């Protein structure tokens, strides 16, 4: 549930997964959603279902959504043949939510448009100390231009920090009460390897 009164769901679908936002969910039923076009039709309340392409596409598995509409999320991806695993991303809305009653027009959602950044750890030597071996410590958020971007491909081309199937993000509410941004999730690990059963990853922004 969002602070502005909608519901969001996100697909875990490789590099094509997308965020879907639903208004008036109790009055929306039997609607068909075309994930290729992002168009909802049929049923009751099809106008209440929209695709949100501004945050980009990946295999969504864990979302930390703040009151303003700033959203953190990871790509549930594993390393493959030298390519790092799933990276973490941040969406910053062009028009942050400032509070008030639930929205009645989906065009008023802060998820309509914004900027996406990917996490790259390694700040030594002028932010060049990144790559394999640097998956803890300080880092930077790298801008990712465009909308409806394949974030998995962007993670590889921008050398973002990879994790082993990150998922299940939760906001640190104690930090939030202190006015800080901190969220934690699972670096799932290689489930077939008894010596690599994952770990908790926490990120402070």
Coordinates of C-alpha atoms in Angstrom, one line a residue:
X1 CA 0.0 0.0 0.0
X2 CA 1.2 3.5 -0.8
X3 CA 1.0 6.6 1.4
X4 CA -1.2 8.2 -1.4
X5 CA -3.8 5.4 -1.2
X6 CA -3.0 3.0 -4.1
X7 CA -1.6 -0.5 -4.2
X8 CA 1.5 -1.4 -6.2
X9 CA 2.6 -4.8 -7.3
X10 CA 5.8 -5.6 -9.3
X11 CA 6.7 -8.5 -11.5
X12 CA 9.6 -10.8 -10.9
X13 CA 10.2 -11.4 -14.6
X14 CA 13.8 -11.2 -15.6
X15 CA 14.7 -8.0 -17.3
X16 CA 11.1 -7.3 -18.3
X17 CA 9.4 -7.0 -14.9
X18 CA 7.5 -3.8 -14.2
X19 CA 5.7 -2.0 -11.5
X20 CA 1.9 -1.9 -11.7
X21 CA -0.2 0.6 -9.7
X22 CA -3.8 0.1 -8.8
X23 CA -6.3 2.7 -7.5
X24 CA -9.6 1.7 -5.8
X25 CA -8.6 -2.0 -5.6
X26 CA -11.9 -3.0 -3.9
X27 CA -13.8 -1.6 -6.9
X28 CA -11.5 -3.2 -9.5
X29 CA -12.1 -6.7 -10.6
X30 CA -11.8 -9.0 -13.6
X31 CA -9.4 -6.6 -15.3
X32 CA -6.9 -8.0 -17.9
X33 CA -3.5 -6.4 -18.1
X34 CA -1.3 -6.6 -21.2
X35 CA 2.2 -6.6 -19.8
X36 CA 3.7 -5.8 -23.3
X37 CA 1.7 -2.7 -23.9
X38 CA 1.0 -1.7 -20.3
X39 CA -2.7 -1.4 -21.1
X40 CA -5.5 -2.7 -18.8
X41 CA -8.9 -3.6 -20.2
X42 CA -12.2 -5.4 -19.5
X43 CA -13.7 -6.2 -16.2
X44 CA -14.7 -3.4 -13.8
X45 CA -12.4 -0.5 -13.2
X46 CA -9.8 -1.0 -15.9
X47 CA -9.0 2.7 -15.7
X48 CA -7.7 2.0 -12.1
X49 CA -4.8 -0.1 -13.4
X50 CA -1.7 1.4 -14.9
X51 CA 1.9 0.4 -15.7
X52 CA 4.6 2.5 -14.1
X53 CA 7.6 2.4 -16.4
X54 CA 9.5 5.3 -14.9
X55 CA 11.3 3.0 -12.3
X56 CA 12.6 0.8 -15.0
X57 CA 12.4 -3.0 -15.6
X58 CA 14.0 -5.8 -13.8
X59 CA 13.1 -8.9 -11.6
X60 CA 11.5 -7.0 -8.7
X61 CA 11.9 -8.8 -5.4
X62 CA 11.6 -6.4 -2.5
X63 CA 10.6 -2.8 -2.4
X64 CA 11.2 -0.1 0.2
X65 CA 8.8 2.7 -0.4
X66 CA 9.1 6.0 1.5
X67 CA 6.3 8.5 2.2
X68 CA 7.6 10.9 -0.5
X69 CA 7.5 8.2 -3.2
X70 CA 11.3 7.6 -3.1
X71 CA 11.6 3.9 -3.7
X72 CA 14.5 1.5 -3.3
X73 CA 14.4 -2.0 -4.9
X74 CA 16.6 -4.8 -6.0
X75 CA 17.0 -7.1 -9.0
X76 CA 16.5 -10.7 -8.0
X77 CA 19.3 -12.0 -10.1
X78 CA 22.3 -14.3 -9.5
X79 CA 25.8 -13.9 -10.9
X80 CA 26.5 -15.6 -14.2
X81 CA 29.8 -16.2 -15.9
X82 CA 31.5 -13.2 -14.4
X83 CA 28.6 -10.8 -14.6
X84 CA 27.6 -9.5 -11.1
X85 CA 24.3 -10.5 -9.5
X86 CA 21.4 -8.3 -8.8
X87 CA 22.0 -4.6 -8.1
X88 CA 20.1 -2.1 -5.9
X89 CA 18.3 0.9 -7.4
X90 CA 16.7 4.1 -6.2
X91 CA 13.8 5.9 -7.8
X92 CA 13.3 9.6 -7.0
X93 CA 10.0 11.1 -8.2
X94 CA 9.9 14.3 -10.1
X95 CA 6.9 15.3 -7.9
X96 CA 7.3 13.8 -4.4
X97 CA 4.2 13.1 -2.4
X98 CA 3.7 15.8 0.2
X99 CA 0.8 14.2 2.1
X100 CA -2.9 14.7 2.1
X101 CA -6.0 12.5 1.3
X102 CA -5.7 9.6 -1.1
X103 CA -5.3 10.5 -4.7
X104 CA -8.3 10.2 -7.0
X105 CA -6.4 10.5 -10.2
X106 CA -3.6 8.1 -11.0
X107 CA -1.8 10.9 -12.8
X108 CA -1.2 12.4 -9.4
X109 CA 0.9 9.5 -8.3
X110 CA 4.6 10.3 -7.6
X111 CA 5.5 7.1 -9.6
X112 CA 4.5 8.7 -12.9
X113 CA 7.9 10.1 -13.6
X114 CA 11.3 10.5 -11.9
X115 CA 14.9 9.6 -12.0
X116 CA 16.6 6.2 -11.4
X117 CA 20.0 5.6 -9.8
X118 CA 22.0 2.4 -9.3
X119 CA 24.2 1.6 -6.4
X120 CA 27.9 1.3 -6.9
X121 CA 30.1 0.7 -3.8
X122 CA 33.7 1.8 -3.7
X123 CA 34.6 5.5 -3.0
X124 CA 38.4 5.4 -2.7
X125 CA 40.6 6.9 -5.3
X126 CA 37.9 9.2 -6.7
X127 CA 35.1 6.7 -6.6
X128 CA 37.1 4.2 -8.7
X129 CA 37.5 1.5 -6.1
X130 CA 34.6 -0.6 -7.3
X131 CA 34.2 -4.0 -8.8
X132 CA 34.5 -7.6 -7.5
X133 CA 35.4 -7.5 -3.8
X134 CA 33.7 -4.2 -3.1
X135 CA 30.2 -5.1 -1.9
X136 CA 30.3 -3.4 1.5
X137 CA 31.3 0.1 2.6
X138 CA 30.7 3.5 1.1
X139 CA 29.4 4.1 -2.4
X140 CA 27.6 6.4 -4.8
X141 CA 24.3 6.4 -6.7
X142 CA 25.0 6.3 -10.4
X143 CA 22.4 8.1 -12.6
X144 CA 20.6 5.9 -15.1
X145 CA 19.0 8.0 -17.9
X146 CA 15.8 7.2 -19.7
X147 CA 12.4 5.6 -18.8
X148 CA 11.3 2.0 -19.0
X149 CA 15.0 1.1 -18.9
X150 CA 16.3 -2.5 -18.8
X151 CA 18.0 -2.1 -15.4
X152 CA 19.7 -5.5 -15.5
X153 CA 21.6 -4.5 -18.7
X154 CA 22.3 -1.0 -17.1
X155 CA 23.8 -2.7 -14.0
X156 CA 26.3 -4.6 -16.2
X157 CA 27.2 -1.7 -18.4
X158 CA 27.6 0.7 -15.4
X159 CA 29.5 -1.8 -13.3
X160 CA 27.0 -1.5 -10.4
X161 CA 27.6 -3.6 -7.3
X162 CA 26.0 -7.0 -7.6
X163 CA 24.5 -9.3 -4.9
X164 CA 23.3 -12.9 -5.0
X165 CA 19.5 -12.6 -5.6
X166 CA 18.7 -9.7 -3.3
X167 CA 15.1 -9.7 -2.0
X168 CA 12.6 -8.9 0.7
X169 CA 13.4 -5.3 1.6
X170 CA 12.1 -3.6 4.8
X171 CA 12.5 -0.1 6.0
X172 CA 14.3 0.4 9.3
X173 CA 11.6 2.2 11.2
X174 CA 13.8 3.2 14.1
X175 CA 16.1 5.0 11.6
X176 CA 13.1 6.5 9.9
X177 CA 11.8 7.9 13.2
X178 CA 15.2 9.7 13.5
X179 CA 14.8 11.2 10.1
X180 CA 17.3 8.7 8.5
X181 CA 17.0 6.4 5.4
X182 CA 18.0 2.9 6.1
X183 CA 16.6 -0.4 4.7
X184 CA 17.6 -4.0 4.9
X185 CA 17.1 -7.1 2.8
X186 CA 18.4 -10.5 2.1
X187 CA 21.4 -11.3 0.0
X188 CA 19.9 -14.8 -0.6
X189 CA 23.1 -16.6 -1.5
X190 CA 23.5 -19.9 -3.5
X191 CA 20.7 -22.1 -2.2
X192 CA 22.5 -25.2 -3.5
X193 CA 25.6 -24.5 -1.6
X194 CA 25.5 -25.4 2.2
X195 CA 28.4 -23.0 2.8
X196 CA 26.7 -20.0 1.2
X197 CA 23.3 -19.6 2.9
X198 CA 23.0 -15.8 2.4
X199 CA 23.2 -12.8 4.6
X200 CA 21.4 -9.6 5.6
X201 CA 22.3 -6.4 3.7
X202 CA 21.5 -3.0 5.1
X203 CA 21.9 0.2 3.1
X204 CA 21.9 3.8 4.5
X205 CA 21.3 6.6 2.1

